[in-house]
PDB file of C-alpha atoms in Angstrom:
ATOM      1  CA  UNK E   1     -12.462  -4.962   0.373  1.00 71.00           C
ATOM      2  CA  UNK E   2      -9.537  -4.155  -1.952  1.00 78.00           C
ATOM      3  CA  UNK E   3      -9.034  -1.139  -3.633  1.00 89.00           C
ATOM      4  CA  UNK E   4      -6.616   0.470  -6.055  1.00 95.00           C
ATOM      5  CA  UNK E   5      -6.376   3.734  -7.488  1.00 96.00           C
ATOM      6  CA  UNK E   6      -4.160   5.030 -10.332  1.00 98.00           C
ATOM      7  CA  UNK E   7      -4.194   8.157 -12.614  1.00 97.00           C
ATOM      8  CA  UNK E   8      -6.275   7.238 -15.861  1.00 97.00           C
ATOM      9  CA  UNK E   9      -3.984   8.867 -18.429  1.00 97.00           C
ATOM     10  CA  UNK E  10      -0.514  10.070 -18.891  1.00 97.00           C
ATOM     11  CA  UNK E  11       1.168  11.917 -21.729  1.00 97.00           C
ATOM     12  CA  UNK E  12       4.737  12.474 -21.882  1.00 97.00           C
ATOM     13  CA  UNK E  13       7.638  13.315 -24.799  1.00 97.00           C
ATOM     14  CA  UNK E  14      10.787  10.336 -26.039  1.00 97.00           C
ATOM     15  CA  UNK E  15      13.302  10.961 -23.798  1.00 97.00           C
ATOM     16  CA  UNK E  16      10.926  12.638 -20.489  1.00 98.00           C
ATOM     17  CA  UNK E  17      10.547  10.662 -16.937  1.00 98.00           C
ATOM     18  CA  UNK E  18       7.534   9.755 -16.018  1.00 98.00           C
ATOM     19  CA  UNK E  19       6.176   9.044 -12.143  1.00 98.00           C
ATOM     20  CA  UNK E  20       2.690   6.696 -12.292  1.00 98.00           C
ATOM     21  CA  UNK E  21       1.398   6.505  -8.684  1.00 98.00           C
ATOM     22  CA  UNK E  22      -0.534   4.019  -7.413  1.00 98.00           C
ATOM     23  CA  UNK E  23      -2.774   3.842  -3.757  1.00 97.00           C
ATOM     24  CA  UNK E  24      -4.047   0.710  -2.542  1.00 96.00           C
ATOM     25  CA  UNK E  25      -6.347  -0.597   0.109  1.00 93.00           C
ATOM     26  CA  UNK E  26      -6.559  -4.335   1.142  1.00 88.00           C
ATOM     27  CA  UNK E  27      -6.354  -6.330   4.127  1.00 82.00           C
ATOM     28  CA  UNK E  28      -3.525  -8.711   4.802  1.00 84.00           C
ATOM     29  CA  UNK E  29      -1.029  -6.815   1.798  1.00 88.00           C
ATOM     30  CA  UNK E  30       1.602  -9.086   0.682  1.00 90.00           C
ATOM     31  CA  UNK E  31       2.986  -7.284  -2.695  1.00 92.00           C
ATOM     32  CA  UNK E  32       2.900  -4.804  -5.609  1.00 95.00           C
ATOM     33  CA  UNK E  33       3.209  -5.845  -9.178  1.00 96.00           C
ATOM     34  CA  UNK E  34       3.226  -3.459 -12.376  1.00 98.00           C
ATOM     35  CA  UNK E  35       1.905  -4.624 -15.187  1.00 98.00           C
ATOM     36  CA  UNK E  36       2.190  -3.378 -18.909  1.00 98.00           C
ATOM     37  CA  UNK E  37      -0.211  -3.887 -21.868  1.00 97.00           C
ATOM     38  CA  UNK E  38      -0.253  -2.834 -25.279  1.00 97.00           C
ATOM     39  CA  UNK E  39      -3.179  -2.283 -27.017  1.00 94.00           C
ATOM     40  CA  UNK E  40      -4.375  -5.830 -28.017  1.00 90.00           C
ATOM     41  CA  UNK E  41      -1.576  -7.528 -26.172  1.00 93.00           C
ATOM     42  CA  UNK E  42      -1.110  -9.607 -23.197  1.00 94.00           C
ATOM     43  CA  UNK E  43      -0.482  -8.004 -19.920  1.00 96.00           C
ATOM     44  CA  UNK E  44       3.548  -8.865 -19.245  1.00 97.00           C
ATOM     45  CA  UNK E  45       5.238  -8.239 -15.763  1.00 96.00           C
ATOM     46  CA  UNK E  46       7.600  -5.383 -15.154  1.00 96.00           C
ATOM     47  CA  UNK E  47       8.424  -5.347 -11.358  1.00 95.00           C
ATOM     48  CA  UNK E  48       7.228  -6.574  -8.215  1.00 95.00           C
ATOM     49  CA  UNK E  49       7.733  -4.928  -4.679  1.00 96.00           C
ATOM     50  CA  UNK E  50       7.629  -6.436  -1.303  1.00 94.00           C
ATOM     51  CA  UNK E  51       9.119  -4.816   1.141  1.00 95.00           C
ATOM     52  CA  UNK E  52       9.505  -0.719   1.214  1.00 97.00           C
ATOM     53  CA  UNK E  53      12.016   0.439  -1.139  1.00 97.00           C
ATOM     54  CA  UNK E  54      13.103   0.928  -4.935  1.00 97.00           C
ATOM     55  CA  UNK E  55      13.381  -1.898  -7.563  1.00 94.00           C
ATOM     56  CA  UNK E  56      15.156  -0.526 -10.561  1.00 94.00           C
ATOM     57  CA  UNK E  57      14.999  -2.938 -13.740  1.00 89.00           C
ATOM     58  CA  UNK E  58      16.879  -1.180 -16.313  1.00 93.00           C
ATOM     59  CA  UNK E  59      14.887   1.729 -17.521  1.00 96.00           C
ATOM     60  CA  UNK E  60      11.912   1.333 -15.242  1.00 96.00           C
ATOM     61  CA  UNK E  61      11.435   1.449 -11.191  1.00 97.00           C
ATOM     62  CA  UNK E  62       8.945   0.317  -8.609  1.00 98.00           C
ATOM     63  CA  UNK E  63       9.026   1.787  -5.317  1.00 98.00           C
ATOM     64  CA  UNK E  64       6.528   0.973  -2.054  1.00 98.00           C
ATOM     65  CA  UNK E  65       6.284   2.237   1.013  1.00 97.00           C
ATOM     66  CA  UNK E  66       3.719   0.080   3.110  1.00 96.00           C
ATOM     67  CA  UNK E  67       2.905   2.216   5.583  1.00 95.00           C
ATOM     68  CA  UNK E  68       1.844   4.817   3.073  1.00 96.00           C
ATOM     69  CA  UNK E  69      -0.005   2.100   0.883  1.00 96.00           C
ATOM     70  CA  UNK E  70       1.603   3.645  -1.625  1.00 96.00           C
ATOM     71  CA  UNK E  71       3.887   2.956  -4.645  1.00 98.00           C
ATOM     72  CA  UNK E  72       4.972   4.255  -8.353  1.00 98.00           C
ATOM     73  CA  UNK E  73       6.192   3.222 -11.299  1.00 98.00           C
ATOM     74  CA  UNK E  74       9.276   5.291 -12.823  1.00 98.00           C
ATOM     75  CA  UNK E  75       9.723   5.160 -16.361  1.00 98.00           C
ATOM     76  CA  UNK E  76      12.682   7.196 -17.358  1.00 97.00           C
ATOM     77  CA  UNK E  77      14.244   7.625 -21.087  1.00 97.00           C
ATOM     78  CA  UNK E  78      11.080   7.426 -22.358  1.00 98.00           C
ATOM     79  CA  UNK E  79      10.334   5.557 -25.871  1.00 97.00           C
ATOM     80  CA  UNK E  80       7.626   5.466 -28.085  1.00 97.00           C
ATOM     81  CA  UNK E  81       7.155   1.726 -27.556  1.00 97.00           C
ATOM     82  CA  UNK E  82       6.509   2.759 -23.758  1.00 98.00           C
ATOM     83  CA  UNK E  83       3.236   3.753 -24.962  1.00 98.00           C
ATOM     84  CA  UNK E  84       0.626   1.492 -23.643  1.00 98.00           C
ATOM     85  CA  UNK E  85      -1.634   0.601 -20.329  1.00 98.00           C
ATOM     86  CA  UNK E  86       0.237   0.052 -16.891  1.00 98.00           C
ATOM     87  CA  UNK E  87      -1.813  -1.642 -13.891  1.00 98.00           C
ATOM     88  CA  UNK E  88      -0.716  -1.856 -10.755  1.00 98.00           C
ATOM     89  CA  UNK E  89      -1.781  -5.184  -8.783  1.00 96.00           C
ATOM     90  CA  UNK E  90      -1.813  -6.444  -5.462  1.00 94.00           C
ATOM     91  CA  UNK E  91      -2.232  -9.747  -3.741  1.00 86.00           C
ATOM     92  CA  UNK E  92      -3.565  -9.728  -0.297  1.00 78.00           C
ATOM     93  CA  UNK E  93      -4.803 -12.227   2.396  1.00 75.00           C
ATOM     94  CA  UNK E  94      -8.349 -11.887   1.163  1.00 74.00           C
ATOM     95  CA  UNK E  95      -6.962 -12.538  -3.181  1.00 72.00           C
ATOM     96  CA  UNK E  96      -4.722 -15.524  -2.019  1.00 78.00           C
ATOM     97  CA  UNK E  97      -2.566 -16.176  -4.956  1.00 82.00           C
ATOM     98  CA  UNK E  98      -4.494 -14.390  -7.410  1.00 87.00           C
ATOM     99  CA  UNK E  99      -4.057 -10.405  -8.317  1.00 92.00           C
ATOM    100  CA  UNK E 100      -5.854  -7.799  -8.080  1.00 93.00           C
ATOM    101  CA  UNK E 101      -5.396  -5.074 -10.693  1.00 95.00           C
ATOM    102  CA  UNK E 102      -5.389  -1.503 -10.944  1.00 95.00           C
ATOM    103  CA  UNK E 103      -8.062   0.018 -13.787  1.00 96.00           C
ATOM    104  CA  UNK E 104      -4.853   0.865 -15.417  1.00 97.00           C
ATOM    105  CA  UNK E 105      -3.059   4.152 -16.836  1.00 98.00           C
ATOM    106  CA  UNK E 106      -2.835   4.784 -20.391  1.00 98.00           C
ATOM    107  CA  UNK E 107       0.730   6.442 -21.222  1.00 98.00           C
ATOM    108  CA  UNK E 108       0.853   8.356 -24.403  1.00 98.00           C
ATOM    109  CA  UNK E 109       4.139   8.936 -25.502  1.00 98.00           C
ATOM    110  CA  UNK E 110       5.015  11.346 -28.032  1.00 96.00           C
ATOM    111  CA  UNK E 111       7.996  12.299 -30.283  1.00 92.00           C
TER     112      UNK E 111
ATOM    113  CA  UNK X   1       8.998 -22.449 -24.002  1.00 54.00           C
ATOM    114  CA  UNK X   2       6.588 -21.266 -26.334  1.00 76.00           C
ATOM    115  CA  UNK X   3       4.833 -19.481 -23.724  1.00 94.00           C
ATOM    116  CA  UNK X   4       0.861 -19.454 -22.608  1.00 97.00           C
ATOM    117  CA  UNK X   5      -1.103 -19.848 -25.187  1.00 97.00           C
ATOM    118  CA  UNK X   6      -5.158 -19.767 -25.539  1.00 98.00           C
ATOM    119  CA  UNK X   7      -7.584 -20.936 -28.597  1.00 97.00           C
ATOM    120  CA  UNK X   8      -9.640 -19.624 -29.660  1.00 98.00           C
ATOM    121  CA  UNK X   9      -8.425 -15.981 -29.818  1.00 97.00           C
ATOM    122  CA  UNK X  10     -11.757 -14.774 -30.568  1.00 97.00           C
ATOM    123  CA  UNK X  11     -15.164 -15.996 -30.857  1.00 98.00           C
ATOM    124  CA  UNK X  12     -18.508 -14.230 -31.504  1.00 98.00           C
ATOM    125  CA  UNK X  13     -21.783 -16.226 -30.298  1.00 98.00           C
ATOM    126  CA  UNK X  14     -25.131 -15.715 -30.261  1.00 98.00           C
ATOM    127  CA  UNK X  15     -27.266 -15.440 -26.762  1.00 98.00           C
ATOM    128  CA  UNK X  16     -27.907 -17.919 -24.951  1.00 98.00           C
ATOM    129  CA  UNK X  17     -24.937 -20.372 -26.487  1.00 98.00           C
ATOM    130  CA  UNK X  18     -22.218 -22.510 -24.716  1.00 98.00           C
ATOM    131  CA  UNK X  19     -18.533 -21.108 -25.329  1.00 98.00           C
ATOM    132  CA  UNK X  20     -15.424 -23.177 -24.305  1.00 98.00           C
ATOM    133  CA  UNK X  21     -12.031 -21.673 -24.451  1.00 98.00           C
ATOM    134  CA  UNK X  22      -8.466 -23.696 -23.834  1.00 98.00           C
ATOM    135  CA  UNK X  23      -5.597 -22.494 -22.432  1.00 98.00           C
ATOM    136  CA  UNK X  24      -2.475 -24.282 -22.686  1.00 97.00           C
ATOM    137  CA  UNK X  25       0.224 -22.402 -19.669  1.00 97.00           C
ATOM    138  CA  UNK X  26       3.700 -22.504 -19.975  1.00 96.00           C
ATOM    139  CA  UNK X  27       4.752 -26.425 -19.214  1.00 93.00           C
ATOM    140  CA  UNK X  28       6.435 -26.486 -16.035  1.00 91.00           C
ATOM    141  CA  UNK X  29       3.985 -24.413 -13.993  1.00 95.00           C
ATOM    142  CA  UNK X  30       1.421 -25.531 -11.618  1.00 94.00           C
ATOM    143  CA  UNK X  31      -0.347 -22.453 -11.245  1.00 95.00           C
ATOM    144  CA  UNK X  32      -2.836 -21.425 -13.519  1.00 96.00           C
ATOM    145  CA  UNK X  33      -5.368 -18.159 -13.434  1.00 96.00           C
ATOM    146  CA  UNK X  34      -7.966 -17.522 -15.390  1.00 97.00           C
ATOM    147  CA  UNK X  35      -8.787 -13.175 -15.435  1.00 97.00           C
ATOM    148  CA  UNK X  36     -11.289 -11.332 -17.482  1.00 97.00           C
ATOM    149  CA  UNK X  37     -10.892  -7.723 -18.866  1.00 97.00           C
ATOM    150  CA  UNK X  38     -13.322  -5.571 -20.201  1.00 96.00           C
ATOM    151  CA  UNK X  39     -12.428  -2.359 -22.076  1.00 93.00           C
ATOM    152  CA  UNK X  40     -10.999   0.366 -19.993  1.00 92.00           C
ATOM    153  CA  UNK X  41     -10.281  -2.013 -16.808  1.00 95.00           C
ATOM    154  CA  UNK X  42      -8.020  -4.035 -15.670  1.00 96.00           C
ATOM    155  CA  UNK X  43      -8.181  -7.829 -15.469  1.00 96.00           C
ATOM    156  CA  UNK X  44     -10.226  -9.286 -13.159  1.00 95.00           C
ATOM    157  CA  UNK X  45      -9.742 -12.656 -10.846  1.00 94.00           C
ATOM    158  CA  UNK X  46     -11.911 -15.332 -11.657  1.00 95.00           C
ATOM    159  CA  UNK X  47     -10.804 -18.907 -10.669  1.00 95.00           C
ATOM    160  CA  UNK X  48      -7.006 -20.434  -9.783  1.00 94.00           C
ATOM    161  CA  UNK X  49      -6.105 -23.841 -10.036  1.00 95.00           C
ATOM    162  CA  UNK X  50      -2.381 -25.557  -8.656  1.00 94.00           C
ATOM    163  CA  UNK X  51      -1.999 -28.454 -10.351  1.00 95.00           C
ATOM    164  CA  UNK X  52      -5.727 -30.036 -11.086  1.00 95.00           C
ATOM    165  CA  UNK X  53      -7.072 -28.715  -8.153  1.00 95.00           C
ATOM    166  CA  UNK X  54      -9.524 -25.248  -8.412  1.00 94.00           C
ATOM    167  CA  UNK X  55      -8.598 -23.915  -5.141  1.00 92.00           C
ATOM    168  CA  UNK X  56     -10.026 -20.047  -5.352  1.00 90.00           C
ATOM    169  CA  UNK X  57     -12.971 -19.012  -6.753  1.00 91.00           C
ATOM    170  CA  UNK X  58     -14.226 -14.952  -7.481  1.00 90.00           C
ATOM    171  CA  UNK X  59     -17.761 -14.301  -6.504  1.00 86.00           C
ATOM    172  CA  UNK X  60     -18.108 -12.745 -10.322  1.00 79.00           C
ATOM    173  CA  UNK X  61     -17.970 -16.691 -11.174  1.00 85.00           C
ATOM    174  CA  UNK X  62     -21.979 -17.220 -11.302  1.00 90.00           C
ATOM    175  CA  UNK X  63     -23.525 -20.778 -11.704  1.00 94.00           C
ATOM    176  CA  UNK X  64     -23.099 -20.360 -15.355  1.00 97.00           C
ATOM    177  CA  UNK X  65     -19.255 -20.558 -15.500  1.00 97.00           C
ATOM    178  CA  UNK X  66     -17.377 -23.431 -15.062  1.00 96.00           C
ATOM    179  CA  UNK X  67     -13.704 -24.328 -15.256  1.00 97.00           C
ATOM    180  CA  UNK X  68     -11.562 -27.445 -15.344  1.00 97.00           C
ATOM    181  CA  UNK X  69      -7.897 -28.494 -15.340  1.00 97.00           C
ATOM    182  CA  UNK X  70      -8.369 -32.246 -15.742  1.00 93.00           C
ATOM    183  CA  UNK X  71      -4.626 -33.458 -15.508  1.00 88.00           C
ATOM    184  CA  UNK X  72      -3.007 -30.139 -14.165  1.00 88.00           C
ATOM    185  CA  UNK X  73      -2.006 -29.096 -17.985  1.00 92.00           C
ATOM    186  CA  UNK X  74      -4.479 -27.331 -19.908  1.00 97.00           C
ATOM    187  CA  UNK X  75      -7.305 -25.858 -18.247  1.00 98.00           C
ATOM    188  CA  UNK X  76     -10.655 -24.694 -20.289  1.00 98.00           C
ATOM    189  CA  UNK X  77     -13.096 -22.865 -18.970  1.00 98.00           C
ATOM    190  CA  UNK X  78     -16.924 -22.811 -20.274  1.00 98.00           C
ATOM    191  CA  UNK X  79     -19.558 -20.339 -20.408  1.00 98.00           C
ATOM    192  CA  UNK X  80     -23.285 -21.426 -20.601  1.00 98.00           C
ATOM    193  CA  UNK X  81     -26.167 -19.767 -22.016  1.00 98.00           C
ATOM    194  CA  UNK X  82     -24.145 -16.536 -22.846  1.00 98.00           C
ATOM    195  CA  UNK X  83     -25.182 -12.999 -21.626  1.00 97.00           C
ATOM    196  CA  UNK X  84     -24.214 -10.021 -23.726  1.00 97.00           C
ATOM    197  CA  UNK X  85     -22.250  -9.173 -20.368  1.00 96.00           C
ATOM    198  CA  UNK X  86     -20.083 -11.690 -20.850  1.00 97.00           C
ATOM    199  CA  UNK X  87     -18.550 -10.069 -23.801  1.00 98.00           C
ATOM    200  CA  UNK X  88     -14.988  -9.142 -23.032  1.00 97.00           C
ATOM    201  CA  UNK X  89     -11.291 -10.607 -23.227  1.00 98.00           C
ATOM    202  CA  UNK X  90     -10.725 -13.823 -21.160  1.00 98.00           C
ATOM    203  CA  UNK X  91      -6.828 -13.799 -19.635  1.00 98.00           C
ATOM    204  CA  UNK X  92      -5.253 -16.995 -18.607  1.00 98.00           C
ATOM    205  CA  UNK X  93      -2.281 -16.532 -16.580  1.00 97.00           C
ATOM    206  CA  UNK X  94       0.610 -19.362 -15.081  1.00 96.00           C
ATOM    207  CA  UNK X  95       3.366 -19.296 -12.853  1.00 95.00           C
ATOM    208  CA  UNK X  96       4.871 -21.804 -10.019  1.00 93.00           C
ATOM    209  CA  UNK X  97       4.823 -21.714  -6.838  1.00 90.00           C
ATOM    210  CA  UNK X  98       6.458 -19.172  -5.011  1.00 86.00           C
ATOM    211  CA  UNK X  99       7.072 -16.563  -7.954  1.00 89.00           C
ATOM    212  CA  UNK X 100       5.398 -13.941  -8.412  1.00 89.00           C
ATOM    213  CA  UNK X 101       5.696 -13.255 -11.972  1.00 93.00           C
ATOM    214  CA  UNK X 102       2.509 -13.911 -13.799  1.00 95.00           C
ATOM    215  CA  UNK X 103       3.007 -15.119 -17.493  1.00 96.00           C
ATOM    216  CA  UNK X 104      -0.517 -14.108 -19.409  1.00 97.00           C
ATOM    217  CA  UNK X 105      -1.893 -15.590 -22.869  1.00 97.00           C
ATOM    218  CA  UNK X 106      -3.040 -13.620 -25.005  1.00 96.00           C
ATOM    219  CA  UNK X 107      -6.596 -14.133 -24.103  1.00 97.00           C
ATOM    220  CA  UNK X 108      -9.822 -15.338 -25.735  1.00 98.00           C
ATOM    221  CA  UNK X 109     -12.357 -12.362 -27.169  1.00 97.00           C
ATOM    222  CA  UNK X 110     -15.851 -13.242 -26.453  1.00 98.00           C
ATOM    223  CA  UNK X 111     -18.587 -10.910 -28.313  1.00 98.00           C
ATOM    224  CA  UNK X 112     -21.945 -12.157 -27.331  1.00 98.00           C
ATOM    225  CA  UNK X 113     -24.742 -10.666 -30.051  1.00 97.00           C
TER     226      UNK X 113
END
């Protein structure tokens, strides 16, 4: 089966940098995605990594190491509006096209 | 492009009743997914359509759940004989073949009393 592990909570102050780690176990890994979800809102796509390395999109970056079954989401120059839940999600051969999500990391940004 | 829409946004029902939810995906998206999310958890995959064909179903999807996408556009998810354990947020997402991004709707929050 598939499993994903990510920290349940992270706290930081405005302007800081945080890294949210995700380790996964899958069969036939295709790629790792990250989604953001504000309270009461829909998950929204942040990034996708299929190959090893770093993908940068503005203040957010995502990293993948396939050999370590590990990835992380890096959030820079944190803003209050970044307070949300962040989910890593994998696609693998068993799941087909569906996403298998972790339990999520709640990020709280304070001033 | 108005995004993925879902109706109703909230539904309260009594145990044993049937409920039906609707999802309207982004118009050009041929792939449609249903997920269920409970408090403190990530979304859990329920079922997937490519056009009108239901291609994948999770083991989570009991016989009381049925989904359709009759013309390859909107989809409905019906839960028969609801149970308290069905209380959750039901999310719909859509995308196109070859695209990794899934676009989620706002969800239907179901409460079974």
